[in-house]
N, CA and C of each residue as an Amber inpcrd file, in Angstrom:
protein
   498
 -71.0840000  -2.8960000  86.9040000 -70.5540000  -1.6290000  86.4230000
 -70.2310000  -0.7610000  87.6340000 -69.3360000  -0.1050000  87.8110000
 -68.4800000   0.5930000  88.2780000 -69.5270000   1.5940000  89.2920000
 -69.6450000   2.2490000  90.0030000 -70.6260000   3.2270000  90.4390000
 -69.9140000   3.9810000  91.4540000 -68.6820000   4.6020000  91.2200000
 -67.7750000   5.3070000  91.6720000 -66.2190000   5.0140000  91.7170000
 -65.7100000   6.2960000  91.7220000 -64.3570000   6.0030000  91.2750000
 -63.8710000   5.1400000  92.1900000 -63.5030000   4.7430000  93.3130000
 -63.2210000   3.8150000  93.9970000 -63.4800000   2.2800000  93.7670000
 -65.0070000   2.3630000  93.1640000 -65.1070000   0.8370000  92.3390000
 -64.4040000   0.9130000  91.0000000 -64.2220000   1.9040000  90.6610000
 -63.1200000   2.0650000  89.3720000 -61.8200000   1.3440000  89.7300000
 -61.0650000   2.2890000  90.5280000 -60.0090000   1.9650000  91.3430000
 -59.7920000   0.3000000  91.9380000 -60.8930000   0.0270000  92.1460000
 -60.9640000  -1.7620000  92.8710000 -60.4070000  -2.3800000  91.3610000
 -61.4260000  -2.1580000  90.6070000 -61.4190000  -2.8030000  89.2730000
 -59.8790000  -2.8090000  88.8140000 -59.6660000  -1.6120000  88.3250000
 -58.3290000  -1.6080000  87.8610000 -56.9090000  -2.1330000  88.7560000
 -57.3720000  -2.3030000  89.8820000 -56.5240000  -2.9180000  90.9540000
 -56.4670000  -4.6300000  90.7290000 -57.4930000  -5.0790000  90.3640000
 -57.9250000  -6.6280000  90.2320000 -57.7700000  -6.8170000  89.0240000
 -57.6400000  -6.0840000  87.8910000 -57.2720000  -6.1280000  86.4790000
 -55.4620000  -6.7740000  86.2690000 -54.8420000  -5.4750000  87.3890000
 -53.6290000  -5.3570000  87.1630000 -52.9760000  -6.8780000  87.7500000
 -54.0230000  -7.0320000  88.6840000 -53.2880000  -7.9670000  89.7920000
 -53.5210000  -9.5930000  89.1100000 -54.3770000  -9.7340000  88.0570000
 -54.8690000 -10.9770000  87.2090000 -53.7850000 -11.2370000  86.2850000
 -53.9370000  -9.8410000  85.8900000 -52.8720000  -9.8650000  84.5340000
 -51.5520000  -9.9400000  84.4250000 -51.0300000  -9.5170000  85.9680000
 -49.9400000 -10.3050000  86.2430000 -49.5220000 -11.6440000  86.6800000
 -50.6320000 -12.0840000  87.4280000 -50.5040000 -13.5240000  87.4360000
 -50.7830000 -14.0850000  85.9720000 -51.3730000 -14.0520000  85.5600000
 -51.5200000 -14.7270000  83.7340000 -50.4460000 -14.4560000  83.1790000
 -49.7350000 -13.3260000  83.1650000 -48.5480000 -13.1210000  82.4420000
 -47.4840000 -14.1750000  83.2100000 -47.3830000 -14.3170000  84.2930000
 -46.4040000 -14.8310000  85.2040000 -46.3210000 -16.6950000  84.6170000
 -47.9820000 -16.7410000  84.7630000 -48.5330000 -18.0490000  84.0610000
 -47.7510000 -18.4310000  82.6820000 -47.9330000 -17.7100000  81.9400000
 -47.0670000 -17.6670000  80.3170000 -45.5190000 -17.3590000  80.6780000
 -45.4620000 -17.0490000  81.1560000 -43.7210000 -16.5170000  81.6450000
 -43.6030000 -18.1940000  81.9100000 -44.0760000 -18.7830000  82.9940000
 -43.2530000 -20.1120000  83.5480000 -43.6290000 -20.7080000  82.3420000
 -44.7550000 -21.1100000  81.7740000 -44.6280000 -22.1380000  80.6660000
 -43.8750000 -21.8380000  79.7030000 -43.3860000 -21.0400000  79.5150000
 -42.6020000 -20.6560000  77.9440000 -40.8650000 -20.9330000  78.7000000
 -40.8070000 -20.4000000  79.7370000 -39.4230000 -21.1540000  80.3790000
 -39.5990000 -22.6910000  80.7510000 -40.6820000 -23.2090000  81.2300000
 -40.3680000 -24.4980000  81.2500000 -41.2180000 -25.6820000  80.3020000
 -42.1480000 -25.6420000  80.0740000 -42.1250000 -26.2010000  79.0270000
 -43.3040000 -27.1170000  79.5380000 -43.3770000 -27.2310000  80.5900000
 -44.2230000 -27.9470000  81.4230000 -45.7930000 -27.9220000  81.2910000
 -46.4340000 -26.3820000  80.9270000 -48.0510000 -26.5070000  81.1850000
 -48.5860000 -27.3990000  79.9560000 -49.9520000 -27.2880000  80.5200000
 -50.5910000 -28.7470000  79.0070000 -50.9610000 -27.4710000  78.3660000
 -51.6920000 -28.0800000  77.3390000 -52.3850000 -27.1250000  76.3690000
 -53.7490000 -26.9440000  77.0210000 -54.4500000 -27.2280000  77.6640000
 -55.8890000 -26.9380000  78.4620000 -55.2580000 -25.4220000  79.0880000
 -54.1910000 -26.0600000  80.1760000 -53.6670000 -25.0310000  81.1630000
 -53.5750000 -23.5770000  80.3510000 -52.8520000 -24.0450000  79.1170000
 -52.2870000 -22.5340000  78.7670000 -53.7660000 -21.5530000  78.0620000
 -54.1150000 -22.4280000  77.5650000 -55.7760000 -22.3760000  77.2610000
 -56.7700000 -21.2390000  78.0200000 -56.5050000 -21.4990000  79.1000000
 -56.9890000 -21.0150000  80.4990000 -56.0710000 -20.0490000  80.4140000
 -54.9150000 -19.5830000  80.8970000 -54.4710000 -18.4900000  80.5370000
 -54.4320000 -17.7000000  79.7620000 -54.4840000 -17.9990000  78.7100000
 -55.0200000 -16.8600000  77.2380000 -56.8410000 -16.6470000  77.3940000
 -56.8310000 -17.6750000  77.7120000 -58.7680000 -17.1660000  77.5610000
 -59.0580000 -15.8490000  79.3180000 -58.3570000 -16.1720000  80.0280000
 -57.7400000 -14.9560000  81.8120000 -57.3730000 -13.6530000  81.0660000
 -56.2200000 -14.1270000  79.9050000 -55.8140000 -12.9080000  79.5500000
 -57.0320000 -12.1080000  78.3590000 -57.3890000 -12.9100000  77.5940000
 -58.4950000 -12.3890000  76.4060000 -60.0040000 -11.3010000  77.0420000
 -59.5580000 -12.1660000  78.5640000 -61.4980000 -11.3160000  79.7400000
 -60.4610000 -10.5250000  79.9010000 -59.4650000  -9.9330000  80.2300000
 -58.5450000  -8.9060000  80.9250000 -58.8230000  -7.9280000  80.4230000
 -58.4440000  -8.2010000  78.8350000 -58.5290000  -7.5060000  77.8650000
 -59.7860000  -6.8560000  77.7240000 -60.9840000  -7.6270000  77.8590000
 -62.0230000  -6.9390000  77.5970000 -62.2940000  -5.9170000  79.0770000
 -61.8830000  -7.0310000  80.2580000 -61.8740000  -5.8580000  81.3130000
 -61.7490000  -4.9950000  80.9070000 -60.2440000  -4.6240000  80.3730000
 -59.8980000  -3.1670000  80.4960000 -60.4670000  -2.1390000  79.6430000
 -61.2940000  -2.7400000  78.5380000 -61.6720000  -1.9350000  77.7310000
 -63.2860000  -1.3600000  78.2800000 -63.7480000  -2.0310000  78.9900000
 -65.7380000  -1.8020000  80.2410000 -64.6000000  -0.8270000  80.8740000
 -63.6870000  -1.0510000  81.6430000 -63.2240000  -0.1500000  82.7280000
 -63.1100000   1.4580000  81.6760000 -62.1940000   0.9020000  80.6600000
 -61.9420000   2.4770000  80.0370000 -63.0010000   3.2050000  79.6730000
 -64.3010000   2.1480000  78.8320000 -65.4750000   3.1450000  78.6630000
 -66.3840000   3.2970000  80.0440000 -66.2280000   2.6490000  81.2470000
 -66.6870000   3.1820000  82.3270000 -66.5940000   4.7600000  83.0190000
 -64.9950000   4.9110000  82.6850000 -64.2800000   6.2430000  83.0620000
 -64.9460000   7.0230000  81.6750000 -64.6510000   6.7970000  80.4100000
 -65.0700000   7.9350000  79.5250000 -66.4990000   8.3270000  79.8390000
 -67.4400000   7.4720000  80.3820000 -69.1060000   7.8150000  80.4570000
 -69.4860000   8.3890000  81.9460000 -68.1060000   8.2760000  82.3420000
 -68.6460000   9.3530000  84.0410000 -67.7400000  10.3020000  83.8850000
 -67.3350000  11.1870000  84.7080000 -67.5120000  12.5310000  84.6680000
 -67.0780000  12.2650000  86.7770000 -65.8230000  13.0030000  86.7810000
 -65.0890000  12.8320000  88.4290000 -66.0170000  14.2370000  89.0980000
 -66.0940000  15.4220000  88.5590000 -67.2580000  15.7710000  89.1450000
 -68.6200000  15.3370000  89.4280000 -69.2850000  13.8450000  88.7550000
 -70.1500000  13.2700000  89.2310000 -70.2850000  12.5680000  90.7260000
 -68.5650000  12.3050000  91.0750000 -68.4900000  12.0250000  92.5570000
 -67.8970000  12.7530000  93.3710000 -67.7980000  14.0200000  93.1090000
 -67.3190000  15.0430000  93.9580000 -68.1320000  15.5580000  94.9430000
 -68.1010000  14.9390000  95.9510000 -68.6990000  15.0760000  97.5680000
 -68.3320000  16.7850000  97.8520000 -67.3190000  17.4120000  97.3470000
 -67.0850000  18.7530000  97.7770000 -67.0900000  19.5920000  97.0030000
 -66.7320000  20.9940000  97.1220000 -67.1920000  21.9570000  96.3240000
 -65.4900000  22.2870000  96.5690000 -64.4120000  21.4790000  97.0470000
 -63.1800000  22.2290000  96.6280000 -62.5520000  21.6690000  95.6110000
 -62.1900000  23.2380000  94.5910000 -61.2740000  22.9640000  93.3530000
 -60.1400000  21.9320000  93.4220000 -59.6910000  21.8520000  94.3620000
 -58.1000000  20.9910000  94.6980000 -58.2820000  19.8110000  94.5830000
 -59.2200000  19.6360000  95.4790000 -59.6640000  18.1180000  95.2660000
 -60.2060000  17.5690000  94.2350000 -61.2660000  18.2430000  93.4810000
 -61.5460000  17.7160000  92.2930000 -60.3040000  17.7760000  91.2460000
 -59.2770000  18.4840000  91.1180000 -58.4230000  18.3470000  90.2200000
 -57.5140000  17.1400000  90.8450000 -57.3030000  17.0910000  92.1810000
 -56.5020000  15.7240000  92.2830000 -57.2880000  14.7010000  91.6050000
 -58.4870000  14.4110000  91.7640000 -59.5990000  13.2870000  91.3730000
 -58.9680000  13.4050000  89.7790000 -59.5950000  14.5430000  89.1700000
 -58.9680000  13.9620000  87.5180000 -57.3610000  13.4570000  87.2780000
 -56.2030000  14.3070000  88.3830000 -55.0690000  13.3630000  87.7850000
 -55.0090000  12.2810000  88.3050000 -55.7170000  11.9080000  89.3830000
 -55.8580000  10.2760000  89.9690000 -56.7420000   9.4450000  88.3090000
 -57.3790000  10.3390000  87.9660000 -58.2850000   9.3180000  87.0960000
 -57.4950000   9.2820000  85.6430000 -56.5980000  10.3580000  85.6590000
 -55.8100000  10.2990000  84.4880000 -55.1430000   9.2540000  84.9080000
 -54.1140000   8.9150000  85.8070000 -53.2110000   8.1780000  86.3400000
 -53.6520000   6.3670000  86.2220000 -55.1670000   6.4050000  86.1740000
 -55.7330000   4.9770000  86.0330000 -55.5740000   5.2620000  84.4590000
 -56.1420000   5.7260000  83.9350000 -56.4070000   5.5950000  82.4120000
 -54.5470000   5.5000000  81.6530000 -53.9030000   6.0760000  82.3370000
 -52.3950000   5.5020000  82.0040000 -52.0860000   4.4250000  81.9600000
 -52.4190000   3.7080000  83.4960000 -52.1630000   2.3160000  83.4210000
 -52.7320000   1.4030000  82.9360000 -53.9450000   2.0360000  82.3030000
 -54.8400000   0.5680000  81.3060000 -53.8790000   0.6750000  80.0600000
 -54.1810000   2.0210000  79.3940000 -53.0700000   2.5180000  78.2770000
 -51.4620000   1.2540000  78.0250000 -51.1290000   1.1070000  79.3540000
 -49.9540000   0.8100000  79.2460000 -49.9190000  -0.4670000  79.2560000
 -50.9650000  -1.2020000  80.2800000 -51.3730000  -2.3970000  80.4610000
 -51.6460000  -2.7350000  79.3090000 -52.3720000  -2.7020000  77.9780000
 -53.3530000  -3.2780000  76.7940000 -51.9070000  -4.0020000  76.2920000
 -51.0360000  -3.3500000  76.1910000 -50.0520000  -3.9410000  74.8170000
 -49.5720000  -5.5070000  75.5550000 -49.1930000  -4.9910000  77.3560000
 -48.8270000  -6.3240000  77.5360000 -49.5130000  -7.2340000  77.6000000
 -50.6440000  -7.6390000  77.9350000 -51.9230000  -8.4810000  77.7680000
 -52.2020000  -8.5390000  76.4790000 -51.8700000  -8.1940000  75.2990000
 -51.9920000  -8.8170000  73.7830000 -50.8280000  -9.6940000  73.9900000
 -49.5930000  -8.8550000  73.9520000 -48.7410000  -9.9450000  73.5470000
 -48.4170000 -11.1760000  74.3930000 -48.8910000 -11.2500000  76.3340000
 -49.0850000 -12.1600000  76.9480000 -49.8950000 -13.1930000  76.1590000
 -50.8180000 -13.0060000  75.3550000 -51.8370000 -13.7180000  74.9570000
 -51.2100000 -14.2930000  73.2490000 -50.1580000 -13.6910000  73.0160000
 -49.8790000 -14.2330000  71.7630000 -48.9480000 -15.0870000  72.2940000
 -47.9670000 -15.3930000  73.1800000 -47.4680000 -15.8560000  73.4700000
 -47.9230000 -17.2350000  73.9480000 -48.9200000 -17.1010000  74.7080000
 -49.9150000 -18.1300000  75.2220000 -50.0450000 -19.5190000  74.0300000
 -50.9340000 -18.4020000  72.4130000 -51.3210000 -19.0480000  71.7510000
 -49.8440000 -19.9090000  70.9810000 -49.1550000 -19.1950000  70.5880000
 -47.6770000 -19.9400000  70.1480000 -47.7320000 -20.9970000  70.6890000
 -47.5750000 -20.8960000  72.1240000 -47.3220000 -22.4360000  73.4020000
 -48.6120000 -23.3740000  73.1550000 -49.7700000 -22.8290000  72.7370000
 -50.9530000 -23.9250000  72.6080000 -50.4850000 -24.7100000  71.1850000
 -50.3580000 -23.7120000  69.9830000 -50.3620000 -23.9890000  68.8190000
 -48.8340000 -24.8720000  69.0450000 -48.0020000 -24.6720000  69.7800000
 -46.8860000 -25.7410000  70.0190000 -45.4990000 -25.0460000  68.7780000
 -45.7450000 -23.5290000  68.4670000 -44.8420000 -23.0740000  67.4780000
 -43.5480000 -22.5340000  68.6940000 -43.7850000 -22.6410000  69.7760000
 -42.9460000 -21.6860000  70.3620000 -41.5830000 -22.7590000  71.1240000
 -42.0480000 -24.0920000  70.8390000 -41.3020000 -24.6490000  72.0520000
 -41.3010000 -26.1520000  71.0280000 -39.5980000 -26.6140000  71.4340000
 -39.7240000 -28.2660000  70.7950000 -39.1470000 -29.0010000  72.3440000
 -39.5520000 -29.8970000  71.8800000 -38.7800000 -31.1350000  73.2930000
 -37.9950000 -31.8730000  72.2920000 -36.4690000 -32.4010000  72.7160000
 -35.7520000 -33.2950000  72.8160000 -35.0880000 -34.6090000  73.7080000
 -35.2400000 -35.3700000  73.5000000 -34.9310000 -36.4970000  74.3750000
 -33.5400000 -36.7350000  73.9720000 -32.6780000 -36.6180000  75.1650000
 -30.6000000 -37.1510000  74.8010000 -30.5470000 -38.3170000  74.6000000
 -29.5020000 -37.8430000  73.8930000 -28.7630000 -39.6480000  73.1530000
 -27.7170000 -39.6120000  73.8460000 -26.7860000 -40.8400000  73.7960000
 -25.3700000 -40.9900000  74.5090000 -24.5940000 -40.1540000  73.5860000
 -23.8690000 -39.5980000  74.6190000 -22.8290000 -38.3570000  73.8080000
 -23.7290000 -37.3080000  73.1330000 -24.2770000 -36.7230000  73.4550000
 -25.3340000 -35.5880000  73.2650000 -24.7620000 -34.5290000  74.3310000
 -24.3110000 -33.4670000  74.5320000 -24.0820000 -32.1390000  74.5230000
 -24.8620000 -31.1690000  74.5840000 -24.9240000 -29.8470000  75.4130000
 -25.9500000 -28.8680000  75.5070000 -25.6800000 -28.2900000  74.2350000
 -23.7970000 -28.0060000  73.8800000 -23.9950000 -27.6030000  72.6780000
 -23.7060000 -28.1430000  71.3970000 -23.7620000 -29.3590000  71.8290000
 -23.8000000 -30.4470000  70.0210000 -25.3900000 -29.9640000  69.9880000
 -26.8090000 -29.7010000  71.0990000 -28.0460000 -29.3720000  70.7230000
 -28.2300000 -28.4990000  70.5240000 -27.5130000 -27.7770000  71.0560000
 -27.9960000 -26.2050000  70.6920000 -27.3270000 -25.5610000  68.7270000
 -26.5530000 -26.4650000  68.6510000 -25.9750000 -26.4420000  66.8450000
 -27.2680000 -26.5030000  66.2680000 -27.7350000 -27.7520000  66.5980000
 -28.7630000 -28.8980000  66.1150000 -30.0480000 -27.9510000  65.5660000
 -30.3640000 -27.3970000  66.7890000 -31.9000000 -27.0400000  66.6860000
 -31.8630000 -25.6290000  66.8890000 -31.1610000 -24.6710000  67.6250000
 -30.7300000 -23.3690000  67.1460000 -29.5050000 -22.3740000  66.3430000
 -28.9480000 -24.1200000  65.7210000 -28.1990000 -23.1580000  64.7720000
 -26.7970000 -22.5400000  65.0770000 -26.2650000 -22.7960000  66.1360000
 -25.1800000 -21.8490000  66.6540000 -25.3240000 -22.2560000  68.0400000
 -23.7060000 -23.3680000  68.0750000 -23.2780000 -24.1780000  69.4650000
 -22.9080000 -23.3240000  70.5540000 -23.0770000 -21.8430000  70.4890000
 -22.8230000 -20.5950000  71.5330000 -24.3780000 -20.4840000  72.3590000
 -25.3280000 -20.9330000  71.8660000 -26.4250000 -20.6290000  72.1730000
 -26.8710000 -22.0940000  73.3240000 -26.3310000 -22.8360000  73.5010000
 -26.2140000 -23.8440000  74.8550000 -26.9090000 -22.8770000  75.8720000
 -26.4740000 -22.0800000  76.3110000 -26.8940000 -21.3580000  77.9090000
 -28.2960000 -20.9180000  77.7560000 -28.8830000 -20.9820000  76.6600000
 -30.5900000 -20.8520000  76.5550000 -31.2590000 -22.0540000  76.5600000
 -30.9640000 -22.8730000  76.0730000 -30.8060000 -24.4460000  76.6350000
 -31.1610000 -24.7460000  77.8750000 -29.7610000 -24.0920000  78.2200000
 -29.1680000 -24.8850000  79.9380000 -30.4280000 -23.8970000  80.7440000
 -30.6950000 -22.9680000  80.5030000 -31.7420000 -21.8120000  81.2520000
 -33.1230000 -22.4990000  81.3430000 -33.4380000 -22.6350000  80.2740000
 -34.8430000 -23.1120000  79.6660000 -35.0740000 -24.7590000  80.6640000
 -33.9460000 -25.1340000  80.9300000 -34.2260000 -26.1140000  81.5170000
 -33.7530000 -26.5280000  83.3420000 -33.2240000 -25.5420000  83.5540000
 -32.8990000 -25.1120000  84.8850000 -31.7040000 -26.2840000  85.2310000
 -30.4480000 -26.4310000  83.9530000 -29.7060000 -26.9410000  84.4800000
 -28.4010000 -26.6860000  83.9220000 -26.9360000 -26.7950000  84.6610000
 -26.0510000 -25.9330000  83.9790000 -25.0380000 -26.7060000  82.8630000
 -23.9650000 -26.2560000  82.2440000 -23.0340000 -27.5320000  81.5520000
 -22.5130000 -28.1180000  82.2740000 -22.4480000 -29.6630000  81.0840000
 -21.5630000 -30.4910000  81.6860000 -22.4690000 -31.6380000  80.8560000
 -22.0930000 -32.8000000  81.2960000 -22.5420000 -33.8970000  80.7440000
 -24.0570000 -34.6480000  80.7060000 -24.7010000 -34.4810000  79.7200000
 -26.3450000 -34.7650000  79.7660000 -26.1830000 -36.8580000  79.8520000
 -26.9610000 -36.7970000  81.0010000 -27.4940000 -38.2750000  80.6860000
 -28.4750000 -38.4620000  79.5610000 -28.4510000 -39.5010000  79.2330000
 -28.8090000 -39.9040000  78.0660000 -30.3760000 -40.5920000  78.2530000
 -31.1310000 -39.9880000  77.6570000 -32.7900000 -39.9180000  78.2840000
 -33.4050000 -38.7820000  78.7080000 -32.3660000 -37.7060000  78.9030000
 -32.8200000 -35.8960000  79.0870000 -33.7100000 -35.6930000  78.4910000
 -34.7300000 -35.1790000  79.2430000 -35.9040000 -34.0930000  78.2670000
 -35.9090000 -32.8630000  78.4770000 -35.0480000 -32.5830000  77.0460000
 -35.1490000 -30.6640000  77.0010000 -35.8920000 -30.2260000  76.6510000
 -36.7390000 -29.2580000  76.6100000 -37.1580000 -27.9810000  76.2600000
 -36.2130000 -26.7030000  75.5190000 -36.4720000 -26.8990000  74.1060000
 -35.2680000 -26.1540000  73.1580000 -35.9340000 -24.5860000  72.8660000
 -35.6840000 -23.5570000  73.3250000 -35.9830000 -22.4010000  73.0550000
 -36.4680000 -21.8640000  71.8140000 -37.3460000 -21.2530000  71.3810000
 -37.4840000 -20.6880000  69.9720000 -36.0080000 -20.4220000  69.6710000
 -35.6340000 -20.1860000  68.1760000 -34.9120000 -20.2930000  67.3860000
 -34.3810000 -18.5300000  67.5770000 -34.0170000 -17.7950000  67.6740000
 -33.7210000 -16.3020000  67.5260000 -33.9510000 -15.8830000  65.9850000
């Protein structure tokens, strides 16, 4: 537990800095298609402690009191201290929503709702697949994205990664 605003400050520094790598984590697997289900596992369970991080950090700040570490007796400074401490409590605020939905995202990719694989046939097309499985042969370039490759002619044995459906 926290025992001054500066270990506050660490905290919420190592919060932010997790939760962007975990998000970053779900970002590449949902573009490529690649992590296992353990892996992503591990990332939702990074993001689920985040979560609780942030919520010890927030009731850390509600149960102290910035005049409890006020080394001085000047007004200025203690009012910078509360908008510094407002300024953390913003960024958890703002942080919570993306760390849920990082984490729903996660679970989609475990539960396997978010992502299909296709293997090409001869004469197979980004957008004869993209008809196929999203419905609308304009939608190829989410395809071609999702799989880091551009149009033109698929060999036959391709393994795509087909985007959720819009």
């Amino acid at each position: 537990m926290p025992t001054s605003l500066l270990d506050i400050r660490d905290d919420v520094a190592d919060i932010v800095e997790g939760v962007a790598s975990a998000t970053a984590g779900v970002t590449t697997a949902l573009q490529t298609g690649t992590a296992t289900a353990a892996h992503l596992g591990s990332l939702r369970a990074s993001l689920t402690g985040y979560r609780a991080d942030i919520d010890a950090v927030r009731a850390d700040m509600d149960s102290s009191d910035v005049a409890d570490f006020q080394l001085y007796d000047d007004a200025a400074v203690l009012i910078a201290l509360w908008d510094w401490q407002a300024g953390l409590r913003s960024s958890l605020i703002k942080l919570a929503p993306k760390v849920r939905a990082a984490e729903t995202v996660a679970l989609r990719l475990v539960a396997g709702s978010a992502r299909a694989v296709y293997t090409s046939k001869s004469g197979d097309t980004l957008q004869s697949i993209a008809a196929k499985f999203l419905g609308d042969w304009r939608e190829w370039n989410r395809i071609a994205e999702a799989n880091g490759i551009t149009a033109g002619a698929l060999a036959s044995g391709t393994r795509l990664v087909i985007p959720p459906k819009r």
